[in-house]
GROMACS .gro file of C-alpha atoms in nm:
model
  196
    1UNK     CA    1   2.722   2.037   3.504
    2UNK     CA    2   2.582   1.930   3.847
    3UNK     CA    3   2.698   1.554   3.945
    4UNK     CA    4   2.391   1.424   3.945
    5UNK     CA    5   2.293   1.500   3.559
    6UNK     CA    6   2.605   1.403   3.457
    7UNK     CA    7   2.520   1.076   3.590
    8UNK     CA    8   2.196   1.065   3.487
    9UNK     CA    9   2.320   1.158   3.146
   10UNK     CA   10   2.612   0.857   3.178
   11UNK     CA   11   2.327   0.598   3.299
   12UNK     CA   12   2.081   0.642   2.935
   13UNK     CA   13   2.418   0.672   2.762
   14UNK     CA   14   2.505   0.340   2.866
   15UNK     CA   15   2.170   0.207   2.883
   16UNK     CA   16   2.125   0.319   2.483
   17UNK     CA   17   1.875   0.555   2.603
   18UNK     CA   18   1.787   0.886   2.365
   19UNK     CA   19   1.807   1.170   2.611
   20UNK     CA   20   1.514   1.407   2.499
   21UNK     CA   21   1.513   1.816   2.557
   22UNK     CA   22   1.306   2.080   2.398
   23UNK     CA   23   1.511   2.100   2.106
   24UNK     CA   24   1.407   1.735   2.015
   25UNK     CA   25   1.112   1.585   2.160
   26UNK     CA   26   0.916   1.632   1.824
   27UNK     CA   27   1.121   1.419   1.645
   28UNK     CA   28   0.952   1.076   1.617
   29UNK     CA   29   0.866   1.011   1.972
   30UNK     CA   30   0.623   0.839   2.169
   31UNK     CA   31   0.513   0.978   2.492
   32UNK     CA   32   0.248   0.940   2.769
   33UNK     CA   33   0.092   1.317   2.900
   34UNK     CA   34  -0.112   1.331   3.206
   35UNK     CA   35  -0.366   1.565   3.274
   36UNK     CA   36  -0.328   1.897   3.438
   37UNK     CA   37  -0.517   2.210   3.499
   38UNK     CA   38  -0.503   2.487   3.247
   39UNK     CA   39  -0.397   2.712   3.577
   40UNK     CA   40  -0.125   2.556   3.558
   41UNK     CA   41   0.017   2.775   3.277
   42UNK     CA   42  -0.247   3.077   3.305
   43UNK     CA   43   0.072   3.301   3.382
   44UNK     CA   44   0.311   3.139   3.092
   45UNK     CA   45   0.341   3.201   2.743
   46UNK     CA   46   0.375   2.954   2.495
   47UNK     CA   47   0.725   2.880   2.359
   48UNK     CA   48   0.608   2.742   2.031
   49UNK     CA   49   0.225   2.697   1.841
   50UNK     CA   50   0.237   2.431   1.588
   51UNK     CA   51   0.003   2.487   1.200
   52UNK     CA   52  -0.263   2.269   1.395
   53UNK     CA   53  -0.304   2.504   1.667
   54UNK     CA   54  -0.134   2.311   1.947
   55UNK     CA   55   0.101   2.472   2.219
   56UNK     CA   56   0.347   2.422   2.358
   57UNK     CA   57   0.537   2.583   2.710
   58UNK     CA   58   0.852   2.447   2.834
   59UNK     CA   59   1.020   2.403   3.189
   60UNK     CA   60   1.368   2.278   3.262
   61UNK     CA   61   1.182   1.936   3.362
   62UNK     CA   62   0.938   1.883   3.055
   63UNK     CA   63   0.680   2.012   2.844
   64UNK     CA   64   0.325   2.124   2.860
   65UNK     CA   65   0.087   2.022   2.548
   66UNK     CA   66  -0.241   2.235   2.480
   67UNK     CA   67  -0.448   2.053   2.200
   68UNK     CA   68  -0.784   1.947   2.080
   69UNK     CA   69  -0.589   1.627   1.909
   70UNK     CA   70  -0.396   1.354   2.095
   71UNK     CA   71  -0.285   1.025   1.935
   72UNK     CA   72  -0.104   1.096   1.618
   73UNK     CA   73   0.081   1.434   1.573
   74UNK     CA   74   0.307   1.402   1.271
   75UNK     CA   75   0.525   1.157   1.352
   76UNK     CA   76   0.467   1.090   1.708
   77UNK     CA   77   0.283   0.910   1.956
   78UNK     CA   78   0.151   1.136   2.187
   79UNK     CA   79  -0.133   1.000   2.420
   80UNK     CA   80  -0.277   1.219   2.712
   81UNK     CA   81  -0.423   1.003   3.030
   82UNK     CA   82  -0.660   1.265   3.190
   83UNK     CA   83  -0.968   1.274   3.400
   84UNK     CA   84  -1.003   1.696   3.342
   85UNK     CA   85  -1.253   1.757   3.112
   86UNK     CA   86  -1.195   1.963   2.831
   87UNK     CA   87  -1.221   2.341   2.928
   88UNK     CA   88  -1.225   2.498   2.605
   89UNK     CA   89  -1.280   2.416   2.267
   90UNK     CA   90  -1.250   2.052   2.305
   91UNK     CA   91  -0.883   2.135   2.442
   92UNK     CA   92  -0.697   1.931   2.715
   93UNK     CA   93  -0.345   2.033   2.894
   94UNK     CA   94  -0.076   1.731   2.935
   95UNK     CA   95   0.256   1.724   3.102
   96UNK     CA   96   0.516   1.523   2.990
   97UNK     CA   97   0.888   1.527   3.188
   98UNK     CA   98   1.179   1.487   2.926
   99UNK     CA   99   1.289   1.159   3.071
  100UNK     CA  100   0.925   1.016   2.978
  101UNK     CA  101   0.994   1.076   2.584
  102UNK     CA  102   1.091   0.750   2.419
  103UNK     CA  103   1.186   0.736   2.018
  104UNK     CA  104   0.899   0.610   1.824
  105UNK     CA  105   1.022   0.331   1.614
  106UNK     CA  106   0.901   0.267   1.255
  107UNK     CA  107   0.492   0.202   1.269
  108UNK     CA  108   0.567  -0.210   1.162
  109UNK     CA  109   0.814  -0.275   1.458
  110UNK     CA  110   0.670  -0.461   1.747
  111UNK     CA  111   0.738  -0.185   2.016
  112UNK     CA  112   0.394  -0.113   2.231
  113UNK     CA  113   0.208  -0.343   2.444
  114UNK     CA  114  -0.160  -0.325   2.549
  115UNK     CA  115  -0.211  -0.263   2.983
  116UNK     CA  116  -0.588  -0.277   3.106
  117UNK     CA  117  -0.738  -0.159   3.418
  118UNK     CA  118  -0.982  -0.412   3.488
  119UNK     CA  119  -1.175  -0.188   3.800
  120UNK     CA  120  -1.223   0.072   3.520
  121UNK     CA  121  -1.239  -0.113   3.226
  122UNK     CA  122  -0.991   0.135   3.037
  123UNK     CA  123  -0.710  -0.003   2.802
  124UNK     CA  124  -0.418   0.152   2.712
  125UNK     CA  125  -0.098   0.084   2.511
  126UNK     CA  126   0.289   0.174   2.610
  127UNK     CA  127   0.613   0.195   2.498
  128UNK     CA  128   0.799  -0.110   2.532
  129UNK     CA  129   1.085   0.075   2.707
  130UNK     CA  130   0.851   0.206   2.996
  131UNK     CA  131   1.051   0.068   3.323
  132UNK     CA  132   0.675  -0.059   3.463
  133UNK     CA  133   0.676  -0.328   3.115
  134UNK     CA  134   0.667  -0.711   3.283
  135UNK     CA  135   0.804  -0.872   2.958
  136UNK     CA  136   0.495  -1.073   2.976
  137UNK     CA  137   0.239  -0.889   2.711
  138UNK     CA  138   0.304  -0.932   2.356
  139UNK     CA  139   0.440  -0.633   2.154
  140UNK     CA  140   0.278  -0.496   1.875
  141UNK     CA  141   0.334  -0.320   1.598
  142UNK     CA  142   0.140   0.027   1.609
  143UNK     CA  143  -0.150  -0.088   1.390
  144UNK     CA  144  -0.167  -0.452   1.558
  145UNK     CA  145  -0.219  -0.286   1.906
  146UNK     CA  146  -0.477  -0.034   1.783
  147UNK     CA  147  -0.669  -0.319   1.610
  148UNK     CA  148  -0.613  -0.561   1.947
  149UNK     CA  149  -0.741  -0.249   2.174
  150UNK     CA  150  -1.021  -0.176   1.928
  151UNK     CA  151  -1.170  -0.573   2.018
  152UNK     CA  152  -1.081  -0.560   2.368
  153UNK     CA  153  -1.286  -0.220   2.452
  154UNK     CA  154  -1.571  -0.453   2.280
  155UNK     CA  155  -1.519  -0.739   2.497
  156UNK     CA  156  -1.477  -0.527   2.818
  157UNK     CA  157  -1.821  -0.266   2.736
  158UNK     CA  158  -2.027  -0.515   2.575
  159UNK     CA  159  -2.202  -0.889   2.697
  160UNK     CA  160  -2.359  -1.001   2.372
  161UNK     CA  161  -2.033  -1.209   2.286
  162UNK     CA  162  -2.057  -1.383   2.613
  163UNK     CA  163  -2.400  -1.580   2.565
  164UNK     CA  164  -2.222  -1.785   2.376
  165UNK     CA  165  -1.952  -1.964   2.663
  166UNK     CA  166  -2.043  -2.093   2.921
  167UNK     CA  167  -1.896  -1.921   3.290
  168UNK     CA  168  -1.957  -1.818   3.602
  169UNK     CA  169  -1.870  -1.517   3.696
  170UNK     CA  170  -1.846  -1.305   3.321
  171UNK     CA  171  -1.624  -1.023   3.503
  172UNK     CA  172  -1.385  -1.324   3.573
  173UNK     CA  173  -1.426  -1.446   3.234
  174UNK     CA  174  -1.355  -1.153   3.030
  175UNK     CA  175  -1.054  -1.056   3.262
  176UNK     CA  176  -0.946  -1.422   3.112
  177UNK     CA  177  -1.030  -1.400   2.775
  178UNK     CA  178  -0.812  -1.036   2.760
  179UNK     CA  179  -0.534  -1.122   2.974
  180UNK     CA  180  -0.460  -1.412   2.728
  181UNK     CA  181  -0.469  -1.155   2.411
  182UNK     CA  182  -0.250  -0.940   2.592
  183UNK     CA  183  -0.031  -1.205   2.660
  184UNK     CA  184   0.012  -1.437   2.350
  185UNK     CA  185  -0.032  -1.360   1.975
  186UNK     CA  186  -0.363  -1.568   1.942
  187UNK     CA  187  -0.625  -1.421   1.722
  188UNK     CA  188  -0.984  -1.361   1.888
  189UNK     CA  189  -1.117  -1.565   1.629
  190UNK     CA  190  -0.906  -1.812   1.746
  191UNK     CA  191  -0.962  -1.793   2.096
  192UNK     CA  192  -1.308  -1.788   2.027
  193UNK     CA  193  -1.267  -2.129   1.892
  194UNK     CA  194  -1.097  -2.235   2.142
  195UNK     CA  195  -1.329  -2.130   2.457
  196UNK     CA  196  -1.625  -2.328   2.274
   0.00000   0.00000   0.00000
């Protein structure tokens, strides 16, 4: 083995991290895909199709997911972050690289936070062992950040909750009113209460 995997290898070892491969990064895992281009793997074939239809084609750095469904898939956590449209079927491509597989803990352990893009207004969740996590969001259980995300796509697409506060600038205000969900385990019910 090559110096440099072997201290990769040594580094998640000691670190306590799961080192995933193609042989195991199915097995309760939670992973973020981006979006490529099916040319990307026009010339391949696939290496394994799952009973719902998805594909899958493997390199020596990651894997390549063809599906219609992203979210659950069994017991992972798979989400895809794309701008390509679906080409066919409803079906998108994601790449994942091995070292971006993390093990997907039990669905009531806090392990995900909630990240939002305020420019675009899109909200995401991640792993709480993603190197980019500031220890300053509140982790979640799966179910608690779905439900969290669900109110916060409200809050960021809609104004009719807003009439109700008084602000100046309601961009400002709702980047305040969802940074403090993020970042403490106040209800919005509460925090409603609170803003009055």
């Amino acid at each position: 083995m090559p110096s440099g995997k072997k201290e990769i290898l040594e580094n998640q070892e000691k670190e306590n991290i799961k080192v995933y491969t193609r042989y195991n990064f199915f097995n309760k895992t939670y992973c973020v895909f981006r979006g490529v281009s099916l040319r990307e793997i026009r010339k391949r074939k696939p290496n394994y199709r799952s009973e719902s239809g998805s594909t899958y084609y493997y390199t020596k750095h990651g894997v390549y997911r063809m599906s219609n469904h992203w979210g659950r898939a069994a017991k992972c956590q798979w989400r895809l972050v794309s701008d390509f449209p679906a080409e066919i079927d409803d079906l998108r491509l994601g790449f994942a690289e091995w070292g971006d597989f993390r093990e997907n803990l039990d669905p009531d352990v806090d392990a995900y936070y909630i990240s939002v893009d305020f420019e675009t207004k899109k909200v995401g969740y991640m792993h709480k062992d993603n190197p980019n996590y500031d220890q300053v969001a509140v982790l979640r259980s799966a179910d608690a950040t779905r439900k969290l995300i669900k109110q916060i796509k409200n809050l960021l697409e809609t104004y009719k909750w807003a009439k109700y506060y008084d602000y100046d600038d309601l961009d400002e205000f709702r980047e305040e009113v969802v940074t403090r969900l993020i970042n403490s385990n106040i209800s919005l019910n509460e925090l409603r209460r609170e803003l009055v």
